[in-house]
Amino acid sequence: MEHADVIIVGAGHGGAQAAIALRQNGFEGRILVIGREPEIPYERPPLSKEYLARDKTFDRICIRPAQFWEDKAVEMKLGAEVVSLDPAAHTVKLGDGSEIGYGKLIWATGGDPRRLSCMGADLAGVHAVRTKEDADRLMSELDAGAKRAVVIGGGYIGLEAAAVLTKFDVHVTLLEALPRVLARVAGEALSEFYQAEHRAHGVDLRTGAAMDCIEGDGTKVTGVKMQDGSVLPADIVIVGIGIIPCVGPLLSAGASGGNGVDVDEFCRTSLPDVYAIGDCAAHANDFADGAVIRLESVQNANDQATTAAKDICGAPVPYKATPWFWSNQYDLRLQTVGLSTGHDNAVLRGDPATRSFSVVYLKNGKVIALDCVNMVKDYVQGKKLVEARAQLSPEQLADASVPLKEMVA
């Protein structure tokens, strides 16, 4: 039977960084990366930003060029999927029935887009934006003349896609079921700012919007029917309502988990010699007061990859990374540090009307997160406040004339 010293399942950010980190930490054994997609590892965030907007070609979003992987002796088995594993025998089974043995296994599969469950969800013209294939299919429909789009979901994927579509002279309607966009990840001030920005750019943004189903001509989407009976005409529909972590084979093999697979501070699952990293890994996070969460970010995937690699190489360092995230919409760059979930106060720093401001989130008087719009200095300096759990008054934080670095004890 074929055997690899380390098998990495998943060829996204986490999987790629795990292979890189293993070599950086002196690992000399055979590394095999198994990925469902035919492409070498590439960056996902640009799919709803620069790649969809055609500002970057595919070669510019590859994490490393093909030659890099060859030079580092990292083998790729692409267009292949692990469907099960035997933790006792230390083997994985692929979709074609073949089996491969492993010494250590790193599960870095991320998640699949959550799909609509309503009638018409499977019609042609209904898109997710999770893979290069997704983005390419959407781009081909734009090239074919699609001019009316409905975006379902007011999270980052939906907002970013809506912003890009306006560049192509597409009429965009964005539907968010909750009372405001970004409701799960940001405070009201940021939500209101982005709602106003999208409307100013011509997006018909509707909150508290209840859809009923997708309508079509039998094969292709023609519109989105709302619960009030009205129909929004659509040539394309983009669905951005979250992901479902791809952990079925691990849970079936007995790994602890539910919404993702549970890992400890070294990214080890409950299965022997099996690690999990990135979007699919549920871990106790210090920045969430120790709550077990999944973090869907490049930062988390990369840092957990390094944690797993160091543990495999015999130099364990617990995962303690500071969460950060970014989003590009129009000419706005949002940078987030920390986790604002559970905040009990949000302090506005600067004037949103200038399109350059920050929101500082507090919990029990301590700084837990910042959202910074076109405000790089606040983002960089605010990170230290988050890490220190700095206790500052709202009045201090609201004074934009005082740099945040002067508030660090």
Short mmCIF file of C-alpha atoms in Angstrom, two decimals:
data_model
loop_
_atom_site.label_atom_id
_atom_site.label_comp_id
_atom_site.label_asym_id
_atom_site.label_seq_id
_atom_site.Cartn_x
_atom_site.Cartn_y
_atom_site.Cartn_z
CA MET A 1 0.00 0.00 0.00
CA GLU A 2 1.12 3.54 -0.74
CA HIS A 3 2.24 5.37 2.39
CA ALA A 4 3.08 8.97 3.35
CA ASP A 5 4.66 10.16 6.57
CA VAL A 6 2.19 13.05 6.64
CA ILE A 7 -1.01 13.23 4.63
CA ILE A 8 -2.65 16.65 4.44
CA VAL A 9 -6.30 16.47 3.42
CA GLY A 10 -7.28 19.77 1.84
CA ALA A 11 -5.28 21.99 -0.50
CA GLY A 12 -6.45 25.41 0.68
CA HIS A 13 -4.69 27.95 2.88
CA GLY A 14 -4.38 25.63 5.86
CA GLY A 15 -3.19 22.62 3.91
CA ALA A 16 -0.63 24.63 1.97
CA GLN A 17 0.72 26.35 5.07
CA ALA A 18 0.92 23.02 6.93
CA ALA A 19 3.18 21.62 4.21
CA ILE A 20 5.31 24.78 4.18
CA ALA A 21 5.59 24.82 7.99
CA LEU A 22 6.59 21.16 8.14
CA ARG A 23 9.53 21.82 5.83
CA GLN A 24 10.41 25.05 7.64
CA ASN A 25 10.58 23.10 10.90
CA GLY A 26 12.92 20.48 9.49
CA PHE A 27 10.49 17.69 8.59
CA GLU A 28 12.17 15.43 6.03
CA GLY A 29 9.56 12.71 5.51
CA ARG A 30 7.14 12.26 2.64
CA ILE A 31 4.37 14.88 2.55
CA LEU A 32 1.29 14.20 0.43
CA VAL A 33 -1.41 16.84 -0.04
CA ILE A 34 -4.79 15.53 -1.21
CA GLY A 35 -7.15 18.13 -2.66
CA ARG A 36 -10.62 17.87 -4.19
CA GLU A 37 -10.00 20.58 -6.76
CA PRO A 38 -7.71 20.16 -9.78
CA GLU A 39 -5.76 23.36 -9.02
CA ILE A 40 -2.66 23.76 -6.91
CA PRO A 41 -3.31 25.65 -3.63
CA TYR A 42 -4.67 29.14 -4.16
CA GLU A 43 -6.03 31.99 -2.07
CA ARG A 44 -9.79 31.93 -1.47
CA PRO A 45 -10.58 35.51 -0.35
CA PRO A 46 -9.85 37.04 -3.80
CA LEU A 47 -12.56 34.83 -5.35
CA SER A 48 -15.22 37.30 -4.21
CA LYS A 49 -12.93 40.31 -4.61
CA GLU A 50 -10.00 40.79 -7.03
CA TYR A 51 -10.38 37.54 -8.98
CA LEU A 52 -14.09 38.01 -9.61
CA ALA A 53 -13.41 41.64 -10.51
CA ARG A 54 -10.67 40.46 -12.95
CA ASP A 55 -8.10 42.59 -11.19
CA LYS A 56 -6.01 39.46 -10.55
CA THR A 57 -5.45 36.45 -12.78
CA PHE A 58 -5.35 32.96 -11.31
CA ASP A 59 -1.56 32.74 -11.31
CA ARG A 60 -1.49 35.82 -9.06
CA ILE A 61 -3.69 34.19 -6.41
CA CYS A 62 -1.77 30.92 -6.24
CA ILE A 63 -0.26 30.56 -2.76
CA ARG A 64 3.00 29.41 -4.34
CA PRO A 65 3.94 28.63 -7.95
CA ALA A 66 3.91 24.97 -9.00
CA GLN A 67 7.71 24.81 -9.00
CA PHE A 68 7.81 25.69 -5.30
CA TRP A 69 5.99 22.52 -4.29
CA GLU A 70 8.31 20.45 -6.43
CA ASP A 71 11.38 22.12 -4.95
CA LYS A 72 10.10 21.44 -1.42
CA ALA A 73 9.26 17.80 -2.25
CA VAL A 74 5.60 18.34 -1.40
CA GLU A 75 3.55 15.91 -3.47
CA MET A 76 0.07 16.82 -4.67
CA LYS A 77 -2.77 14.42 -5.40
CA LEU A 78 -5.36 16.78 -6.85
CA GLY A 79 -8.88 16.11 -8.03
CA ALA A 80 -9.13 13.46 -5.32
CA GLU A 81 -11.31 13.23 -2.22
CA VAL A 82 -10.85 11.36 1.04
CA VAL A 83 -14.17 9.67 1.81
CA SER A 84 -13.22 7.72 4.94
CA LEU A 85 -10.36 6.89 7.27
CA ASP A 86 -9.42 4.02 9.55
CA PRO A 87 -7.70 5.58 12.58
CA ALA A 88 -6.55 2.21 13.92
CA ALA A 89 -4.94 1.15 10.65
CA HIS A 90 -3.77 4.73 9.90
CA THR A 91 -5.24 4.66 6.39
CA VAL A 92 -7.45 6.92 4.30
CA LYS A 93 -9.73 5.79 1.49
CA LEU A 94 -10.26 7.91 -1.60
CA GLY A 95 -13.33 8.24 -3.75
CA ASP A 96 -11.84 5.87 -6.33
CA GLY A 97 -11.53 3.13 -3.71
CA SER A 98 -7.75 3.34 -3.31
CA GLU A 99 -6.19 3.46 0.15
CA ILE A 100 -3.11 5.30 1.42
CA GLY A 101 -1.38 4.81 4.75
CA TYR A 102 -0.18 7.69 6.92
CA GLY A 103 2.00 8.35 9.92
CA LYS A 104 0.30 11.65 10.78
CA LEU A 105 -2.81 13.16 9.22
CA ILE A 106 -3.71 16.87 9.01
CA TRP A 107 -7.36 17.53 8.15
CA ALA A 108 -7.64 20.93 6.44
CA THR A 109 -10.81 20.61 4.39
CA GLY A 110 -12.55 23.85 5.31
CA GLY A 111 -16.24 23.82 4.50
CA ASP A 112 -18.78 23.59 1.72
CA PRO A 113 -21.14 26.48 1.01
CA ARG A 114 -24.44 26.23 2.83
CA ARG A 115 -27.12 25.74 0.18
CA LEU A 116 -30.65 27.02 0.03
CA SER A 117 -33.23 24.36 0.86
CA CYS A 118 -36.07 25.97 -1.06
CA MET A 119 -37.55 25.05 -4.42
CA GLY A 120 -35.34 26.09 -7.33
CA ALA A 121 -32.10 26.09 -5.35
CA ASP A 122 -30.50 23.73 -7.88
CA LEU A 123 -31.34 25.72 -11.00
CA ALA A 124 -28.57 26.84 -13.32
CA GLY A 125 -27.56 30.39 -12.53
CA VAL A 126 -27.61 29.88 -8.74
CA HIS A 127 -24.06 30.31 -7.50
CA ALA A 128 -21.87 30.01 -4.46
CA VAL A 129 -18.45 31.70 -4.39
CA ARG A 130 -16.21 29.17 -2.67
CA THR A 131 -13.98 27.74 -5.41
CA LYS A 132 -12.25 28.91 -8.58
CA GLU A 133 -14.79 26.87 -10.53
CA ASP A 134 -17.62 28.77 -8.79
CA ALA A 135 -16.09 32.13 -9.67
CA ASP A 136 -15.29 31.08 -13.25
CA ARG A 137 -18.87 29.92 -13.81
CA LEU A 138 -20.21 33.20 -12.48
CA MET A 139 -17.81 35.19 -14.66
CA SER A 140 -18.87 33.28 -17.76
CA GLU A 141 -22.50 34.21 -17.13
CA LEU A 142 -21.53 37.86 -16.76
CA ASP A 143 -19.68 37.58 -20.06
CA ALA A 144 -22.81 36.08 -21.60
CA GLY A 145 -24.77 39.19 -20.71
CA ALA A 146 -26.28 38.65 -17.25
CA LYS A 147 -27.46 42.06 -16.03
CA ARG A 148 -29.74 41.34 -13.06
CA ALA A 149 -28.37 39.71 -9.91
CA VAL A 150 -29.88 38.83 -6.57
CA VAL A 151 -27.43 38.25 -3.75
CA ILE A 152 -28.80 36.27 -0.80
CA GLY A 153 -26.93 36.92 2.44
CA GLY A 154 -25.49 40.11 3.90
CA GLY A 155 -22.26 38.68 5.25
CA TYR A 156 -18.84 39.43 3.83
CA ILE A 157 -19.11 37.12 0.81
CA GLY A 158 -22.45 38.61 -0.23
CA LEU A 159 -21.33 42.20 0.29
CA GLU A 160 -18.04 41.70 -1.53
CA ALA A 161 -19.73 40.00 -4.47
CA ALA A 162 -22.34 42.75 -4.65
CA ALA A 163 -19.61 45.40 -4.73
CA VAL A 164 -17.83 43.64 -7.60
CA LEU A 165 -21.00 43.12 -9.62
CA THR A 166 -21.75 46.84 -9.62
CA LYS A 167 -18.49 47.33 -11.55
CA PHE A 168 -19.95 45.30 -14.41
CA ASP A 169 -23.06 47.47 -14.70
CA VAL A 170 -25.19 44.73 -13.15
CA HIS A 171 -28.35 45.66 -11.25
CA VAL A 172 -27.85 44.11 -7.82
CA THR A 173 -30.47 43.36 -5.19
CA LEU A 174 -29.06 42.12 -1.89
CA LEU A 175 -31.32 40.29 0.55
CA GLU A 176 -30.51 39.89 4.24
CA ALA A 177 -33.00 38.08 6.46
CA LEU A 178 -31.77 39.76 9.66
CA PRO A 179 -32.47 43.42 10.51
CA ARG A 180 -28.99 44.50 9.37
CA VAL A 181 -26.03 43.21 7.36
CA LEU A 182 -23.00 41.78 9.19
CA ALA A 183 -25.25 41.31 12.23
CA ARG A 184 -23.35 38.26 13.47
CA VAL A 185 -19.88 39.76 13.27
CA ALA A 186 -20.09 43.53 13.77
CA GLY A 187 -21.85 46.29 15.68
CA GLU A 188 -24.64 48.49 14.40
CA ALA A 189 -22.41 51.41 13.42
CA LEU A 190 -20.45 49.29 10.96
CA SER A 191 -23.60 47.65 9.60
CA GLU A 192 -25.25 51.01 9.00
CA PHE A 193 -22.14 52.36 7.29
CA TYR A 194 -21.90 49.47 4.83
CA GLN A 195 -25.61 49.50 4.14
CA ALA A 196 -25.37 53.18 3.21
CA GLU A 197 -22.27 52.58 1.06
CA HIS A 198 -23.88 49.81 -0.95
CA ARG A 199 -27.05 51.81 -1.49
CA ALA A 200 -24.97 54.80 -2.59
CA HIS A 201 -23.38 52.52 -5.22
CA GLY A 202 -26.79 51.53 -6.57
CA VAL A 203 -27.36 48.25 -4.72
CA ASP A 204 -30.99 47.61 -3.80
CA LEU A 205 -30.17 46.39 -0.29
CA ARG A 206 -33.07 44.96 1.70
CA THR A 207 -32.86 43.87 5.32
CA GLY A 208 -35.47 41.79 7.11
CA ALA A 209 -36.05 40.27 3.68
CA ALA A 210 -37.89 36.94 3.65
CA MET A 211 -37.58 34.97 0.42
CA ASP A 212 -39.78 32.04 -0.53
CA CYS A 213 -38.12 30.24 -3.44
CA ILE A 214 -36.10 30.51 -6.64
CA GLU A 215 -38.12 30.65 -9.84
CA GLY A 216 -36.91 29.40 -13.20
CA ASP A 217 -37.87 28.37 -16.70
CA GLY A 218 -37.31 24.69 -15.94
CA THR A 219 -33.53 24.79 -16.27
CA LYS A 220 -32.30 28.30 -15.46
CA VAL A 221 -33.12 30.85 -12.80
CA THR A 222 -35.43 33.70 -13.77
CA GLY A 223 -36.16 35.30 -10.42
CA VAL A 224 -36.42 35.16 -6.64
CA LYS A 225 -39.90 34.97 -5.17
CA MET A 226 -40.38 36.71 -1.84
CA GLN A 227 -42.76 35.61 0.90
CA ASP A 228 -45.03 38.54 0.13
CA GLY A 229 -45.52 37.10 -3.36
CA SER A 230 -43.41 39.64 -5.23
CA VAL A 231 -40.75 38.39 -7.64
CA LEU A 232 -37.31 39.89 -8.16
CA PRO A 233 -36.18 39.23 -11.76
CA ALA A 234 -32.73 37.64 -11.84
CA ASP A 235 -30.30 36.31 -14.43
CA ILE A 236 -27.99 35.12 -11.66
CA VAL A 237 -28.37 34.45 -7.94
CA ILE A 238 -25.44 34.38 -5.53
CA VAL A 239 -25.93 32.58 -2.24
CA GLY A 240 -23.65 33.58 0.64
CA ILE A 241 -25.22 32.16 3.79
CA GLY A 242 -22.24 30.51 5.45
CA ILE A 243 -20.49 27.17 5.25
CA ILE A 244 -20.89 23.66 6.59
CA PRO A 245 -17.57 22.26 7.85
CA CYS A 246 -16.34 19.23 5.89
CA VAL A 247 -15.70 16.80 8.72
CA GLY A 248 -18.01 13.88 7.91
CA PRO A 249 -15.25 11.26 7.49
CA LEU A 250 -13.61 12.31 10.77
CA LEU A 251 -16.84 12.17 12.77
CA SER A 252 -17.72 8.84 11.17
CA ALA A 253 -14.34 7.53 12.30
CA GLY A 254 -15.14 8.50 15.89
CA ALA A 255 -13.62 11.95 16.23
CA SER A 256 -15.19 14.23 18.82
CA GLY A 257 -17.11 17.12 17.32
CA GLY A 258 -20.36 18.40 15.90
CA ASN A 259 -20.17 21.83 14.34
CA GLY A 260 -16.68 21.04 13.10
CA VAL A 261 -14.23 18.65 14.72
CA ASP A 262 -12.90 19.32 18.21
CA VAL A 263 -9.17 19.99 18.62
CA ASP A 264 -6.93 20.77 21.58
CA GLU A 265 -4.41 23.61 21.88
CA PHE A 266 -2.02 21.74 19.57
CA CYS A 267 -4.75 21.14 16.95
CA ARG A 268 -4.95 17.44 17.79
CA THR A 269 -8.29 15.70 17.37
CA SER A 270 -9.45 12.87 19.63
CA LEU A 271 -8.19 10.39 17.02
CA PRO A 272 -4.56 9.25 17.34
CA ASP A 273 -2.10 11.12 15.07
CA VAL A 274 -4.91 13.12 13.45
CA TYR A 275 -4.89 16.93 13.50
CA ALA A 276 -7.49 19.39 12.20
CA ILE A 277 -6.94 23.04 11.26
CA GLY A 278 -8.75 26.02 9.79
CA ASP A 279 -12.45 26.58 9.19
CA CYS A 280 -13.40 23.03 10.20
CA ALA A 281 -11.53 22.98 13.55
CA ALA A 282 -13.50 23.78 16.72
CA HIS A 283 -11.14 25.03 19.40
CA ALA A 284 -11.22 26.84 22.74
CA ASN A 285 -10.20 30.41 21.91
CA ASP A 286 -8.77 32.82 24.49
CA PHE A 287 -10.21 35.78 22.58
CA ALA A 288 -13.69 34.30 22.99
CA ASP A 289 -13.24 33.85 26.75
CA GLY A 290 -12.32 30.22 26.22
CA ALA A 291 -15.49 29.33 24.31
CA VAL A 292 -15.17 26.57 21.71
CA ILE A 293 -15.56 28.19 18.30
CA ARG A 294 -14.68 27.78 14.66
CA LEU A 295 -12.83 30.69 13.07
CA GLU A 296 -13.32 31.12 9.34
CA SER A 297 -10.27 33.17 8.41
CA VAL A 298 -6.97 32.87 6.59
CA GLN A 299 -5.18 33.93 9.77
CA ASN A 300 -6.64 31.04 11.74
CA ALA A 301 -5.94 28.48 9.01
CA ASN A 302 -2.31 29.57 8.65
CA ASP A 303 -1.58 29.84 12.37
CA GLN A 304 -3.20 26.51 13.21
CA ALA A 305 -1.24 24.91 10.35
CA THR A 306 1.99 26.10 11.95
CA THR A 307 0.82 24.85 15.35
CA ALA A 308 0.11 21.36 13.98
CA ALA A 309 3.39 21.26 12.04
CA LYS A 310 5.45 22.20 15.09
CA ASP A 311 3.75 19.53 17.17
CA ILE A 312 4.49 16.91 14.53
CA CYS A 313 8.12 18.06 14.45
CA GLY A 314 8.44 17.65 18.21
CA ALA A 315 8.46 21.34 19.12
CA PRO A 316 4.91 21.92 20.39
CA VAL A 317 3.69 25.49 20.87
CA PRO A 318 0.04 26.00 21.93
CA TYR A 319 -2.22 27.96 19.57
CA LYS A 320 -2.63 31.49 20.97
CA ALA A 321 -2.84 33.63 17.83
CA THR A 322 -4.69 36.94 17.76
CA PRO A 323 -7.65 36.72 15.34
CA TRP A 324 -7.68 39.14 12.41
CA PHE A 325 -9.68 39.48 9.23
CA TRP A 326 -10.13 41.84 6.30
CA SER A 327 -12.68 42.72 3.64
CA ASN A 328 -12.40 44.85 0.49
CA GLN A 329 -15.56 46.51 -0.81
CA TYR A 330 -15.40 49.34 -3.37
CA ASP A 331 -12.49 51.54 -2.25
CA LEU A 332 -12.99 50.57 1.39
CA ARG A 333 -10.62 48.30 3.29
CA LEU A 334 -12.02 46.89 6.50
CA GLN A 335 -9.52 45.39 8.93
CA THR A 336 -10.71 43.60 12.04
CA VAL A 337 -8.68 42.45 15.03
CA GLY A 338 -10.05 40.44 17.94
CA LEU A 339 -13.54 39.00 18.30
CA SER A 340 -16.42 41.38 19.01
CA THR A 341 -18.92 38.64 19.90
CA GLY A 342 -20.45 39.34 23.29
CA HIS A 343 -19.40 42.99 23.45
CA ASP A 344 -21.43 45.23 25.76
CA ASN A 345 -20.23 48.58 24.39
CA ALA A 346 -19.14 49.86 20.98
CA VAL A 347 -17.22 53.11 20.76
CA LEU A 348 -17.14 55.04 17.50
CA ARG A 349 -13.73 56.55 16.81
CA GLY A 350 -13.79 59.08 13.98
CA ASP A 351 -16.58 60.07 11.61
CA PRO A 352 -18.08 57.48 9.21
CA ALA A 353 -18.96 60.35 6.87
CA THR A 354 -15.23 60.70 6.12
CA ARG A 355 -15.15 56.97 5.17
CA SER A 356 -12.22 56.53 7.56
CA PHE A 357 -13.08 55.49 11.11
CA SER A 358 -12.92 52.68 13.66
CA VAL A 359 -15.29 50.94 16.04
CA VAL A 360 -13.77 49.77 19.32
CA TYR A 361 -15.62 46.95 21.09
CA LEU A 362 -15.57 46.62 24.86
CA LYS A 363 -16.66 43.90 27.26
CA ASN A 364 -16.67 44.62 30.97
CA GLY A 365 -14.69 47.76 30.22
CA LYS A 366 -11.91 45.92 28.38
CA VAL A 367 -11.02 46.25 24.68
CA ILE A 368 -11.83 42.98 22.90
CA ALA A 369 -11.90 43.96 19.20
CA LEU A 370 -11.69 46.72 16.60
CA ASP A 371 -13.24 47.18 13.19
CA CYS A 372 -11.16 49.68 11.21
CA VAL A 373 -12.36 51.15 7.90
CA ASN A 374 -9.56 52.78 5.90
CA MET A 375 -7.78 53.27 9.23
CA VAL A 376 -4.60 51.20 9.16
CA LYS A 377 -2.97 52.95 12.11
CA ASP A 378 -5.86 52.12 14.43
CA TYR A 379 -5.76 48.50 13.26
CA VAL A 380 -2.02 48.12 13.87
CA GLN A 381 -1.99 49.98 17.17
CA GLY A 382 -5.31 48.57 18.35
CA LYS A 383 -4.01 45.02 18.16
CA LYS A 384 -1.91 45.69 21.25
CA LEU A 385 -4.97 46.96 23.12
CA VAL A 386 -6.86 43.77 22.26
CA GLU A 387 -3.97 41.54 23.29
CA ALA A 388 -3.55 43.43 26.57
CA ARG A 389 -7.31 43.48 27.24
CA ALA A 390 -6.70 47.15 27.92
CA GLN A 391 -9.18 48.78 30.30
CA LEU A 392 -9.92 52.23 28.90
CA SER A 393 -12.83 54.61 29.14
CA PRO A 394 -15.11 55.09 26.14
CA GLU A 395 -14.23 58.78 26.24
CA GLN A 396 -10.51 58.00 25.85
CA LEU A 397 -11.09 55.64 22.96
CA ALA A 398 -13.46 58.00 21.17
CA ASP A 399 -10.84 60.76 21.02
CA ALA A 400 -9.45 60.19 17.52
CA SER A 401 -6.87 62.93 18.03
CA VAL A 402 -4.96 60.66 20.42
CA PRO A 403 -3.18 57.71 18.76
CA LEU A 404 -4.14 54.34 20.20
CA LYS A 405 -0.48 53.52 20.79
CA GLU A 406 -0.40 56.25 23.44
CA MET A 407 -3.10 54.38 25.34
CA VAL A 408 -1.09 51.16 25.64
CA ALA A 409 0.24 50.83 29.19
#
